[in-house]
Tab-separated table of C-alpha atoms (C1' of nucleotides) in Angstrom:
chain	number	residue	atom	x	y	z
A	1	MET	CA	-0.062	-7.868	26.306
A	2	ASN	CA	-1.123	-4.755	28.142
A	3	ILE	CA	-4.778	-3.986	28.497
A	4	LEU	CA	-6.070	-0.686	29.794
A	5	ILE	CA	-9.451	-0.903	31.462
A	6	VAL	CA	-11.238	2.418	31.454
A	7	GLU	CA	-14.247	2.147	33.739
A	8	ASP	CA	-15.215	4.400	36.627
A	9	ASP	CA	-17.121	1.850	38.670
A	10	ILE	CA	-14.514	0.328	40.948
A	11	ASP	CA	-16.235	-3.030	41.320
A	12	ILE	CA	-16.740	-3.496	37.608
A	13	ASN	CA	-13.197	-2.388	36.905
A	14	ASN	CA	-11.910	-4.938	39.408
A	15	LEU	CA	-14.019	-7.642	37.829
A	16	LEU	CA	-12.690	-6.822	34.383
A	17	CYS	CA	-9.141	-6.807	35.702
A	18	ARG	CA	-9.680	-10.247	37.158
A	19	ILE	CA	-11.072	-11.560	33.871
A	20	VAL	CA	-8.076	-10.181	32.006
A	21	SER	CA	-5.605	-11.636	34.492
A	22	LYS	CA	-7.262	-15.010	34.360
A	23	ILE	CA	-6.712	-15.365	30.637
A	24	GLY	CA	-3.094	-14.377	31.013
A	25	TYR	CA	-2.892	-10.707	30.118
A	26	ASN	CA	-1.800	-7.656	31.976
A	27	PRO	CA	-4.642	-5.370	33.165
A	28	GLN	CA	-4.294	-1.774	34.253
A	29	PRO	CA	-7.305	0.084	35.660
A	30	ALA	CA	-8.067	3.683	34.791
A	31	TYR	CA	-11.031	5.351	36.460
A	32	SER	CA	-11.546	8.352	34.253
A	33	GLY	CA	-11.000	9.558	30.713
A	34	THR	CA	-8.220	11.859	31.791
A	35	GLU	CA	-6.482	9.066	33.664
A	36	ALA	CA	-6.687	6.990	30.505
A	37	ILE	CA	-4.989	9.757	28.540
A	38	LEU	CA	-2.188	9.897	31.074
A	39	GLN	CA	-1.750	6.145	30.863
A	40	MET	CA	-1.575	6.413	27.095
A	41	GLU	CA	1.276	8.848	27.328
A	42	ARG	CA	3.062	6.720	29.884
A	43	LYS	CA	3.259	3.561	27.851
A	44	SER	CA	1.795	1.802	24.858
A	45	TRP	CA	-1.293	-0.360	25.135
A	46	ASP	CA	-2.425	-3.307	23.114
A	47	LEU	CA	-6.085	-3.250	23.905
A	48	PHE	CA	-8.554	-0.891	25.533
A	49	LEU	CA	-11.710	-1.893	27.349
A	50	LEU	CA	-13.724	1.266	27.311
A	51	ASP	CA	-16.755	2.285	29.277
A	52	LEU	CA	-18.820	4.981	27.603
A	53	MET	CA	-19.983	6.813	30.717
A	54	LEU	CA	-16.909	8.405	32.151
A	55	PRO	CA	-16.055	11.294	34.418
A	56	GLY	CA	-13.633	13.789	32.970
A	57	MET	CA	-14.294	13.087	29.348
A	58	SER	CA	-16.880	11.260	27.271
A	59	GLY	CA	-16.129	7.795	26.046
A	60	GLU	CA	-16.798	8.946	22.506
A	61	GLU	CA	-14.099	11.575	22.714
A	62	LEU	CA	-11.668	9.156	24.257
A	63	LEU	CA	-12.400	6.594	21.542
A	64	ALA	CA	-11.590	9.130	18.874
A	65	MET	CA	-8.354	10.074	20.612
A	66	ILE	CA	-7.204	6.498	21.007
A	67	ARG	CA	-7.960	5.665	17.418
A	68	LYS	CA	-6.056	8.686	16.258
A	69	LYS	CA	-2.906	7.813	18.092
A	70	SER	CA	-2.774	4.071	18.175
A	71	ASP	CA	-3.600	0.875	16.393
A	72	ALA	CA	-4.637	-0.876	19.544
A	73	GLY	CA	-7.829	-2.890	19.734
A	74	ILE	CA	-10.799	-1.184	21.349
A	75	ILE	CA	-13.689	-2.980	22.970
A	76	ILE	CA	-16.545	-0.829	24.168
A	77	ILE	CA	-18.275	-1.963	27.330
A	78	SER	CA	-21.363	0.008	28.118
A	79	ALA	CA	-24.868	-0.001	29.410
A	80	LYS	CA	-26.051	2.163	26.561
A	81	ASP	CA	-27.865	-0.346	24.453
A	82	GLU	CA	-29.270	2.114	21.965
A	83	ARG	CA	-28.897	1.133	18.360
A	84	MET	CA	-27.368	4.314	17.021
A	85	THR	CA	-24.699	4.423	19.650
A	86	LYS	CA	-23.720	0.875	18.909
A	87	VAL	CA	-23.488	1.519	15.208
A	88	ASP	CA	-21.683	4.787	15.690
A	89	MET	CA	-19.109	3.224	17.935
A	90	LEU	CA	-18.260	0.544	15.414
A	91	ARG	CA	-18.060	3.090	12.662
A	92	SER	CA	-15.843	5.376	14.615
A	93	GLY	CA	-13.197	2.768	15.080
A	94	ALA	CA	-14.149	0.444	17.915
A	95	ASP	CA	-13.486	-3.187	17.193
A	96	ASP	CA	-16.171	-4.739	19.320
A	97	TYR	CA	-19.003	-3.890	21.631
A	98	ILE	CA	-20.258	-5.559	24.781
A	99	THR	CA	-23.318	-4.450	26.723
A	100	LYS	CA	-23.742	-4.490	30.460
A	101	PRO	CA	-24.569	-6.606	32.245
A	102	PHE	CA	-21.987	-8.769	30.589
A	103	ASP	CA	-21.143	-12.391	30.817
A	104	ASN	CA	-17.636	-13.056	32.091
A	105	GLU	CA	-16.911	-15.761	29.613
A	106	GLU	CA	-18.126	-13.704	26.724
A	107	VAL	CA	-15.866	-10.830	27.735
A	108	ALA	CA	-12.937	-13.236	27.912
A	109	ALA	CA	-13.732	-14.653	24.492
A	110	ARG	CA	-14.038	-11.256	22.897
A	111	ILE	CA	-10.793	-10.083	24.422
A	112	GLU	CA	-9.060	-13.172	23.097
A	113	ALA	CA	-10.596	-12.669	19.670
A	114	GLN	CA	-9.122	-9.170	19.582
A	115	ILE	CA	-5.751	-10.261	20.899
A	116	ARG	CA	-5.564	-13.066	18.368
A	117	ARG	CA	-6.114	-10.571	15.613
A	118	LEU	CA	-3.682	-8.059	17.012
A	119	LYS	CA	-0.958	-10.641	17.473
A	120	LYS	CA	-1.199	-11.543	13.847
A	121	TYR	CA	-0.414	-8.072	12.709
A	122	ARG	CA	1.590	-6.881	15.610
A	123	THR	CA	4.127	-4.252	14.984
A	124	PRO	CA	7.137	-4.988	17.113
A	125	GLN	CA	8.365	-2.400	19.575
A	126	VAL	CA	11.801	-2.313	18.055
A	127	LEU	CA	12.252	-2.124	14.327
A	128	THR	CA	15.581	-2.879	12.718
A	129	PHE	CA	17.089	-2.872	9.303
A	130	LYS	CA	20.753	-3.463	8.636
A	131	ASP	CA	22.367	-1.531	11.487
A	132	ILE	CA	19.444	0.798	11.998
A	133	ILE	CA	17.647	0.312	15.293
A	134	LEU	CA	14.414	2.181	15.853
A	135	ASN	CA	12.794	1.921	19.236
A	136	GLU	CA	9.087	2.651	19.098
A	137	GLU	CA	8.812	3.023	22.823
A	138	THR	CA	11.579	5.552	23.362
A	139	LYS	CA	11.484	6.901	19.785
A	140	GLN	CA	15.243	6.658	19.697
A	141	VAL	CA	17.102	5.711	16.585
A	142	THR	CA	20.659	4.468	16.340
A	143	VAL	CA	22.615	3.725	13.219
A	144	ASN	CA	25.897	1.918	13.416
A	145	ASN	CA	25.500	2.214	17.212
A	146	ILE	CA	25.502	5.976	16.890
A	147	PRO	CA	22.392	7.798	18.126
A	148	VAL	CA	20.768	9.738	15.336
A	149	SER	CA	18.464	12.575	16.165
A	150	LEU	CA	15.551	12.740	13.787
A	151	THR	CA	12.743	15.226	13.547
A	152	ALA	CA	9.175	13.976	13.875
A	153	ARG	CA	8.742	13.815	10.116
A	154	GLU	CA	11.957	11.975	9.574
A	155	TYR	CA	11.101	9.521	12.297
A	156	LYS	CA	7.725	8.723	10.807
A	157	LEU	CA	9.294	8.336	7.408
A	158	LEU	CA	11.909	5.934	8.635
A	159	ARG	CA	9.407	3.984	10.671
A	160	LEU	CA	7.171	3.634	7.652
A	161	PHE	CA	9.981	2.066	5.683
A	162	LEU	CA	11.089	-0.205	8.503
A	163	THR	CA	7.550	-1.395	9.076
A	164	TYR	CA	7.303	-2.764	5.545
A	165	PRO	CA	10.928	-3.369	4.672
A	166	LYS	CA	10.331	-4.708	1.205
A	167	LYS	CA	7.538	-2.507	0.025
A	168	LEU	CA	8.065	0.128	-2.567
A	169	PHE	CA	6.433	3.356	-1.478
A	170	THR	CA	5.268	5.871	-4.019
A	171	LYS	CA	5.359	9.492	-3.023
A	172	GLU	CA	1.595	9.376	-2.727
A	173	ASN	CA	1.883	6.376	-0.395
A	174	ILE	CA	4.416	8.189	1.704
A	175	PHE	CA	2.437	11.376	1.811
A	176	ALA	CA	-0.720	9.564	2.831
A	177	ALA	CA	1.070	7.661	5.585
A	178	VAL	CA	3.331	10.325	7.026
A	179	TRP	CA	1.254	13.443	6.502
A	180	GLU	CA	-2.019	11.601	7.039
A	181	SER	CA	-3.639	13.580	4.314
A	182	GLU	CA	-5.129	12.737	0.977
A	183	TYR	CA	-4.023	15.689	-1.024
A	184	PHE	CA	-0.667	15.819	-2.313
A	185	ASP	CA	0.245	18.837	-4.328
A	186	SER	CA	3.979	18.731	-4.483
A	187	ALA	CA	6.109	15.644	-4.491
A	188	ASN	CA	8.949	17.881	-3.520
A	189	VAL	CA	8.073	17.908	0.154
A	190	VAL	CA	8.569	14.187	0.223
A	191	ASN	CA	11.784	14.466	-1.758
A	192	VAL	CA	13.251	16.985	0.608
A	193	HIS	CA	12.533	14.964	3.701
A	194	MET	CA	13.837	11.817	2.112
A	195	SER	CA	16.986	13.683	1.297
A	196	ASN	CA	17.364	14.967	4.831
A	197	LEU	CA	16.743	11.540	6.289
A	198	ARG	CA	19.308	10.006	3.984
A	199	THR	CA	21.846	12.623	4.922
A	200	LYS	CA	21.420	11.875	8.618
A	201	LEU	CA	21.663	8.136	8.116
A	202	ALA	CA	24.740	8.557	5.931
A	203	LYS	CA	26.390	10.711	8.521
A	204	ALA	CA	26.146	7.898	11.056
A	205	ASN	CA	27.331	5.269	8.623
A	206	PRO	CA	28.810	6.564	5.379
A	207	ASP	CA	29.580	3.073	4.075
A	208	GLU	CA	26.046	1.820	3.888
A	209	GLU	CA	23.142	2.735	1.658
A	210	TYR	CA	19.737	2.265	3.173
A	211	ILE	CA	17.152	3.688	0.865
A	212	GLU	CA	17.131	3.280	-2.858
A	213	THR	CA	15.331	5.405	-5.372
A	214	ILE	CA	13.335	3.583	-7.997
A	215	TRP	CA	13.006	6.093	-10.759
A	216	GLY	CA	9.502	7.002	-11.757
A	217	MET	CA	8.093	4.800	-8.983
A	218	GLY	CA	9.247	5.728	-5.527
A	219	TYR	CA	11.531	4.591	-2.726
A	220	ARG	CA	12.357	1.273	-1.134
A	221	LEU	CA	14.768	-0.050	1.448
A	222	LYS	CA	17.869	-1.381	-0.214
A	223	THR	CA	18.381	-5.007	0.690
B	1	MET	CA	-14.101	-6.391	-2.056
B	2	ASN	CA	-15.950	-9.661	-2.513
B	3	ILE	CA	-18.261	-10.856	0.195
B	4	LEU	CA	-19.773	-14.321	0.262
B	5	ILE	CA	-23.115	-14.534	2.015
B	6	VAL	CA	-23.837	-18.037	3.262
B	7	GLU	CA	-27.468	-18.183	4.350
B	8	ASP	CA	-30.169	-20.634	3.287
B	9	ASP	CA	-33.153	-18.356	3.788
B	10	ILE	CA	-33.627	-16.641	0.443
B	11	ASP	CA	-35.230	-13.497	1.854
B	12	ILE	CA	-32.555	-12.963	4.478
B	13	ASN	CA	-29.831	-13.668	1.952
B	14	ASN	CA	-31.316	-11.100	-0.392
B	15	LEU	CA	-31.530	-8.560	2.382
B	16	LEU	CA	-27.895	-9.091	3.295
B	17	CYS	CA	-26.900	-8.801	-0.348
B	18	ARG	CA	-28.672	-5.481	-0.546
B	19	ILE	CA	-26.961	-4.197	2.587
B	20	VAL	CA	-23.585	-5.190	1.184
B	21	SER	CA	-24.272	-3.581	-2.177
B	22	LYS	CA	-25.434	-0.407	-0.554
B	23	ILE	CA	-22.142	0.144	1.216
B	24	GLY	CA	-20.269	-0.463	-1.998
B	25	TYR	CA	-19.067	-4.033	-1.852
B	26	ASN	CA	-19.663	-7.017	-4.034
B	27	PRO	CA	-22.078	-9.623	-2.596
B	28	GLN	CA	-22.456	-13.220	-3.759
B	29	PRO	CA	-25.171	-15.414	-2.265
B	30	ALA	CA	-24.592	-19.057	-1.360
B	31	TYR	CA	-27.518	-21.084	-0.049
B	32	SER	CA	-25.759	-24.046	1.488
B	33	GLY	CA	-22.466	-25.057	3.033
B	34	THR	CA	-21.514	-27.057	-0.018
B	35	GLU	CA	-22.265	-24.150	-2.320
B	36	ALA	CA	-20.028	-22.012	-0.158
B	37	ILE	CA	-17.189	-24.506	-0.553
B	38	LEU	CA	-17.611	-24.408	-4.325
B	39	GLN	CA	-17.534	-20.638	-4.302
B	40	MET	CA	-14.382	-20.736	-2.239
B	41	GLU	CA	-12.685	-22.852	-4.873
B	42	ARG	CA	-13.933	-20.631	-7.658
B	43	LYS	CA	-12.463	-17.395	-6.423
B	44	SER	CA	-11.022	-15.698	-3.400
B	45	TRP	CA	-13.221	-13.908	-0.876
B	46	ASP	CA	-12.479	-11.061	1.409
B	47	LEU	CA	-15.247	-11.548	3.914
B	48	PHE	CA	-17.799	-14.217	4.795
B	49	LEU	CA	-21.193	-13.627	6.345
B	50	LEU	CA	-22.053	-17.008	7.777
B	51	ASP	CA	-25.336	-18.434	8.993
B	52	LEU	CA	-24.907	-21.281	11.453
B	53	MET	CA	-27.946	-23.335	10.466
B	54	LEU	CA	-27.192	-24.621	7.017
B	55	PRO	CA	-28.271	-27.501	4.831
B	56	GLY	CA	-25.444	-29.678	3.544
B	57	MET	CA	-22.966	-28.908	6.253
B	58	SER	CA	-22.965	-27.284	9.681
B	59	GLY	CA	-21.871	-23.722	10.048
B	60	GLU	CA	-19.297	-24.826	12.603
B	61	GLU	CA	-17.647	-27.165	10.122
B	62	LEU	CA	-17.697	-24.525	7.423
B	63	LEU	CA	-16.183	-21.969	9.760
B	64	ALA	CA	-13.308	-24.327	10.520
B	65	MET	CA	-12.749	-24.955	6.816
B	66	ILE	CA	-12.706	-21.279	5.919
B	67	ARG	CA	-10.323	-20.423	8.711
B	68	LYS	CA	-8.015	-23.228	7.623
B	69	LYS	CA	-7.774	-22.032	4.054
B	70	SER	CA	-8.062	-18.317	4.147
B	71	ASP	CA	-7.338	-15.163	6.045
B	72	ALA	CA	-10.664	-13.622	5.147
B	73	GLY	CA	-12.850	-11.982	7.744
B	74	ILE	CA	-15.743	-14.057	9.087
B	75	ILE	CA	-18.895	-12.638	10.585
B	76	ILE	CA	-21.323	-15.138	12.056
B	77	ILE	CA	-24.993	-14.312	11.666
B	78	SER	CA	-27.235	-16.643	13.553
B	79	ALA	CA	-30.354	-17.073	15.611
B	80	LYS	CA	-28.588	-19.252	18.131
B	81	ASP	CA	-28.251	-16.905	21.013
B	82	GLU	CA	-26.878	-19.381	23.497
B	83	ARG	CA	-23.898	-18.185	25.385
B	84	MET	CA	-21.574	-21.095	24.836
B	85	THR	CA	-22.079	-21.123	21.113
B	86	LYS	CA	-21.307	-17.442	20.930
B	87	VAL	CA	-18.144	-17.839	22.922
B	88	ASP	CA	-17.134	-20.924	20.990
B	89	MET	CA	-17.565	-19.192	17.682
B	90	LEU	CA	-15.311	-16.331	18.609
B	91	ARG	CA	-12.756	-18.728	20.001
B	92	SER	CA	-12.791	-20.839	16.868
B	93	GLY	CA	-11.810	-18.039	14.578
B	94	ALA	CA	-14.815	-15.911	13.741
B	95	ASP	CA	-14.129	-12.213	13.852
B	96	ASP	CA	-17.551	-11.037	14.810
B	97	TYR	CA	-20.987	-12.268	15.711
B	98	ILE	CA	-24.428	-10.863	15.002
B	99	THR	CA	-27.672	-12.374	16.253
B	100	LYS	CA	-30.928	-12.499	14.366
B	101	PRO	CA	-33.074	-10.566	14.118
B	102	PHE	CA	-30.410	-8.085	13.166
B	103	ASP	CA	-30.454	-4.396	12.565
B	104	ASN	CA	-29.472	-3.430	9.005
B	105	GLU	CA	-27.319	-0.540	10.073
B	106	GLU	CA	-25.494	-2.590	12.607
B	107	VAL	CA	-24.729	-5.242	10.018
B	108	ALA	CA	-23.391	-2.558	7.703
B	109	ALA	CA	-21.238	-1.071	10.441
B	110	ARG	CA	-19.808	-4.439	11.435
B	111	ILE	CA	-19.016	-5.291	7.828
B	112	GLU	CA	-17.225	-2.019	7.413
B	113	ALA	CA	-15.291	-2.527	10.622
B	114	GLN	CA	-14.042	-5.862	9.283
B	115	ILE	CA	-13.210	-4.485	5.850
B	116	ARG	CA	-11.309	-1.604	7.372
B	117	ARG	CA	-9.137	-4.065	9.220
B	118	LEU	CA	-8.633	-6.353	6.262
B	119	LYS	CA	-7.642	-3.571	3.927
B	120	LYS	CA	-4.836	-2.591	6.198
B	121	TYR	CA	-3.106	-5.935	6.131
B	122	ARG	CA	-3.815	-7.099	2.645
B	123	THR	CA	-1.551	-9.805	1.309
B	124	PRO	CA	0.623	-8.709	-1.583
B	125	GLN	CA	-0.283	-9.445	-5.105
B	126	VAL	CA	2.230	-11.495	-7.026
B	127	LEU	CA	1.958	-12.122	-10.732
B	128	THR	CA	3.866	-14.941	-12.387
B	129	PHE	CA	4.466	-16.318	-15.831
B	130	LYS	CA	6.921	-19.108	-16.570
B	131	ASP	CA	9.856	-18.166	-14.346
B	132	ILE	CA	8.954	-14.487	-14.183
B	133	ILE	CA	7.837	-13.321	-10.754
B	134	LEU	CA	6.453	-9.818	-10.419
B	135	ASN	CA	5.679	-8.519	-6.950
B	136	GLU	CA	3.189	-5.688	-6.973
B	137	GLU	CA	4.011	-4.582	-3.477
B	138	THR	CA	7.761	-4.365	-3.787
B	139	LYS	CA	7.687	-3.744	-7.537
B	140	GLN	CA	10.482	-6.239	-7.794
B	141	VAL	CA	10.788	-8.573	-10.735
B	142	THR	CA	12.838	-11.731	-10.893
B	143	VAL	CA	13.389	-13.933	-13.899
B	144	ASN	CA	15.013	-17.293	-13.476
B	145	ASN	CA	15.504	-16.225	-9.839
B	146	ILE	CA	17.654	-13.342	-10.982
B	147	PRO	CA	16.474	-9.845	-10.004
B	148	VAL	CA	15.780	-7.764	-13.057
B	149	SER	CA	15.746	-4.022	-12.733
B	150	LEU	CA	13.089	-2.469	-14.877
B	151	THR	CA	12.247	1.148	-15.511
B	152	ALA	CA	8.763	2.374	-14.673
B	153	ARG	CA	7.594	1.957	-18.257
B	154	GLU	CA	9.013	-1.489	-18.598
B	155	TYR	CA	7.444	-2.526	-15.335
B	156	LYS	CA	4.014	-1.348	-16.402
B	157	LEU	CA	4.406	-3.093	-19.721
B	158	LEU	CA	5.339	-6.389	-18.138
B	159	ARG	CA	2.580	-6.122	-15.572
B	160	LEU	CA	0.058	-5.526	-18.313
B	161	PHE	CA	1.043	-8.728	-20.061
B	162	LEU	CA	1.127	-10.776	-16.866
B	163	THR	CA	-2.280	-9.504	-15.849
B	164	TYR	CA	-3.877	-10.932	-18.977
B	165	PRO	CA	-1.521	-13.732	-19.930
B	166	LYS	CA	-3.469	-14.930	-22.929
B	167	LYS	CA	-4.557	-11.661	-24.440
B	168	LEU	CA	-3.082	-10.288	-27.609
B	169	PHE	CA	-2.320	-6.619	-27.171
B	170	THR	CA	-2.292	-4.243	-30.095
B	171	LYS	CA	0.048	-1.316	-29.900
B	172	GLU	CA	-2.960	0.912	-29.340
B	173	ASN	CA	-4.026	-1.314	-26.435
B	174	ILE	CA	-0.606	-1.137	-24.945
B	175	PHE	CA	-0.297	2.574	-25.409
B	176	ALA	CA	-3.680	3.201	-23.829
B	177	ALA	CA	-2.860	1.004	-20.838
B	178	VAL	CA	0.743	1.931	-20.151
B	179	TRP	CA	0.797	5.549	-21.184
B	180	GLU	CA	-2.760	6.139	-19.996
B	181	SER	CA	-3.390	8.369	-22.938
B	182	GLU	CA	-5.693	8.270	-25.937
B	183	TYR	CA	-3.447	9.633	-28.604
B	184	PHE	CA	-0.925	7.510	-30.075
B	185	ASP	CA	1.116	8.955	-32.827
B	186	SER	CA	3.967	6.576	-33.210
B	187	ALA	CA	3.806	2.851	-32.726
B	188	ASN	CA	7.538	2.909	-32.527
B	189	VAL	CA	7.585	4.083	-28.921
B	190	VAL	CA	5.881	0.863	-27.994
B	191	ASN	CA	8.244	-1.117	-30.184
B	192	VAL	CA	11.290	0.355	-28.583
B	193	HIS	CA	10.128	-0.347	-25.063
B	194	MET	CA	9.061	-3.854	-25.963
B	195	SER	CA	12.504	-4.388	-27.337
B	196	ASN	CA	14.190	-3.082	-24.213
B	197	LEU	CA	11.977	-5.219	-22.013
B	198	ARG	CA	12.737	-8.307	-24.066
B	199	THR	CA	16.432	-7.611	-23.873
B	200	LYS	CA	16.327	-7.423	-20.087
B	201	LEU	CA	14.272	-10.593	-19.750
B	202	ALA	CA	16.580	-12.413	-22.167
B	203	LYS	CA	19.612	-11.351	-20.208
B	204	ALA	CA	18.244	-13.051	-17.110
B	205	ASN	CA	17.248	-16.200	-18.938
B	206	PRO	CA	18.571	-16.553	-22.483
B	207	ASP	CA	16.945	-19.953	-23.011
B	208	GLU	CA	13.358	-18.836	-22.722
B	209	GLU	CA	11.196	-16.656	-24.898
B	210	TYR	CA	8.471	-14.753	-23.115
B	211	ILE	CA	6.834	-12.417	-25.553
B	212	GLU	CA	5.932	-13.246	-29.110
B	213	THR	CA	5.297	-10.848	-31.913
B	214	ILE	CA	2.135	-11.381	-33.887
B	215	TRP	CA	2.923	-9.672	-37.143
B	216	GLY	CA	0.586	-6.911	-38.146
B	217	MET	CA	-1.379	-7.341	-34.900
B	218	GLY	CA	0.650	-6.896	-31.762
B	219	TYR	CA	2.260	-8.830	-28.938
B	220	ARG	CA	1.282	-11.701	-26.680
B	221	LEU	CA	2.891	-13.834	-24.014
B	222	LYS	CA	4.331	-16.979	-25.553
B	223	THR	CA	2.824	-20.034	-23.886
C	1	DA	C1'	7.049	37.772	23.088
C	2	DG	C1'	11.341	36.025	21.348
C	3	DC	C1'	14.388	32.344	20.214
C	4	DA	C1'	15.093	27.775	18.304
C	5	DT	C1'	13.734	24.200	15.661
C	6	DT	C1'	11.212	22.169	12.208
C	7	DT	C1'	8.808	22.101	7.993
C	8	DC	C1'	7.851	23.760	3.589
C	9	DT	C1'	8.807	26.221	-0.891
C	10	DA	C1'	11.464	27.493	-4.693
C	11	DA	C1'	15.147	27.115	-7.770
C	12	DA	C1'	19.487	25.299	-9.531
C	13	DT	C1'	21.791	21.112	-10.393
C	14	DT	C1'	22.303	16.481	-11.501
C	15	DA	C1'	20.774	12.023	-13.025
C	16	DA	C1'	18.017	8.669	-15.365
C	17	DT	C1'	14.538	7.681	-18.334
C	18	DT	C1'	11.939	8.189	-22.399
C	19	DC	C1'	11.487	9.370	-27.021
C	20	DT	C1'	13.072	10.138	-31.706
C	21	DT	C1'	15.507	8.949	-35.413
C	22	DA	C1'	17.435	5.972	-38.535
C	23	DA	C1'	19.463	1.906	-40.414
C	24	DG	C1'	19.176	-2.953	-40.871
C	25	DA	C1'	16.499	-7.505	-40.429
C	26	DA	C1'	12.443	-10.373	-40.870
C	27	DA	C1'	8.041	-11.458	-42.528
C	28	DA	C1'	4.385	-10.956	-45.830
C	29	DC	C1'	2.871	-10.023	-50.369
C	30	DC	C1'	2.857	-10.049	-55.235
D	1	DG	C1'	12.958	-12.839	-56.381
D	2	DG	C1'	11.964	-8.391	-55.571
D	3	DT	C1'	9.179	-5.068	-53.143
D	4	DT	C1'	6.759	-3.386	-49.345
D	5	DT	C1'	5.549	-3.422	-44.828
D	6	DT	C1'	6.515	-4.280	-40.174
D	7	DC	C1'	9.520	-4.950	-36.573
D	8	DT	C1'	14.148	-4.706	-34.053
D	9	DT	C1'	17.798	-2.337	-32.220
D	10	DA	C1'	21.260	1.198	-31.270
D	11	DA	C1'	22.557	5.825	-30.248
D	12	DG	C1'	21.880	10.394	-29.138
D	13	DA	C1'	18.521	14.251	-28.022
D	14	DA	C1'	14.836	15.728	-25.331
D	15	DT	C1'	12.315	15.316	-21.431
D	16	DT	C1'	11.219	14.284	-16.988
D	17	DA	C1'	12.322	13.043	-12.234
D	18	DA	C1'	15.167	13.364	-8.192
D	19	DT	C1'	18.646	15.734	-5.272
D	20	DT	C1'	20.272	19.418	-2.921
D	21	DT	C1'	20.713	23.994	-1.219
D	22	DA	C1'	19.123	28.043	0.796
D	23	DG	C1'	15.849	30.780	2.682
D	24	DA	C1'	10.897	31.704	4.181
D	25	DA	C1'	7.053	30.290	6.909
D	26	DA	C1'	5.282	27.863	10.552
D	27	DT	C1'	5.485	25.692	14.841
D	28	DG	C1'	7.007	24.845	19.486
D	29	DC	C1'	9.196	26.140	23.748
D	30	DT	C1'	10.659	28.948	27.695
DNA sequence: AGCATTTCTAAATTAATTCTTAAGAAAACC
DNA sequence: GGTTTTCTTAAGAATTAATTTAGAAATGCT
């Protein structure tokens, strides 16, 4: 469990790191918003402890960026005790909020509450189905031990299916998840990308069928 | 989204109900721990707002019981502002904690934060009747443990019957529900699809009858 | 800017479902 | 018992949905 601690005050950051270590997780300090962004690109994080007053970038901005890119837990730690900020933070995607000065034990408990929840619904770093191996960390996909190069769309499509291997996805489902947009004018976009994905998978292993079409309903992995 | 509000103070309970309604969810008051237990048996809840000081049963006990039986979200609302209690609550399975006196907007935001999380990981809906199992998420149907492949129309038909297992459906009913259209020229379309559905079910289990014809009226599941 | 890659659109092709028709069977009515 | 109505079922026609191809538009990269 990797926890990124975004807090510019060195002493407080150290303290938070110690708390995190003590309960058995892996802390990494970041002392500015920009440093946090760099850390996000470097590896994937399970939980963010986020100070709101940051050099380089406001905590609010950073919060929005994290939420956009990741499903990690976010705990805000801040001296701002104003009501609207608190409410706004929760609305905008933070999972919890702690005000300074904080109590060490409370911080530990809240971190564990988040981790407990995350663990439950954890998406593993490597997704597999039949002989497909999709590595979330490296974004590499192999089929039948052959590396398959997918475009971004194809990758997201495949990942969606592998994440819920039994679920039937309607084209609307797929569009909402992969395109991250509500509107959905033409089902054909989805069709085309499904076709392309299938072609690439088939090229790597012509003897196996991975995705089945359920007429009038959508697509599902073929078990 | 059904939210059970467990709080003995009538005014506070009312206030919480109003907050919940306002953000578009379905509140149900319970004024004691025992009433909450009864409500839990009566139907399934998505989220609990839980006061700690309760007649009939302590909030701590109730919390443990809820967590044992359900995956619902739990938000503690309490006047006890002692540190250890707060920490304990989070450790014992609550998802969030609000202290009285609370701010209406904050309560609303915290409820929405919980709901957002719950929605994402919803457990799949499975409908059953006799040895028919219909999985809403995978759209797979098994009869007598044999997978049955249904067309989209047949699936919707079967789901309609399983959703209201005792209801008699007229052909107009069925047409309206499955075809999602008002007009209904020929009852025979319904007949034909009912026939096809029956044939497929019978193939998987020839010894059981699932749908009975009520002459001159319509169809109903055969109990 | 210019090249390469990806993504989207449009249209032709193919496939599966859905509907219509019609003939025969079962139930209700007289 | 015969007649009428309602339902069942089978087969083929019509319709709708999905696949695929090719090219245009957009995006990304150097």
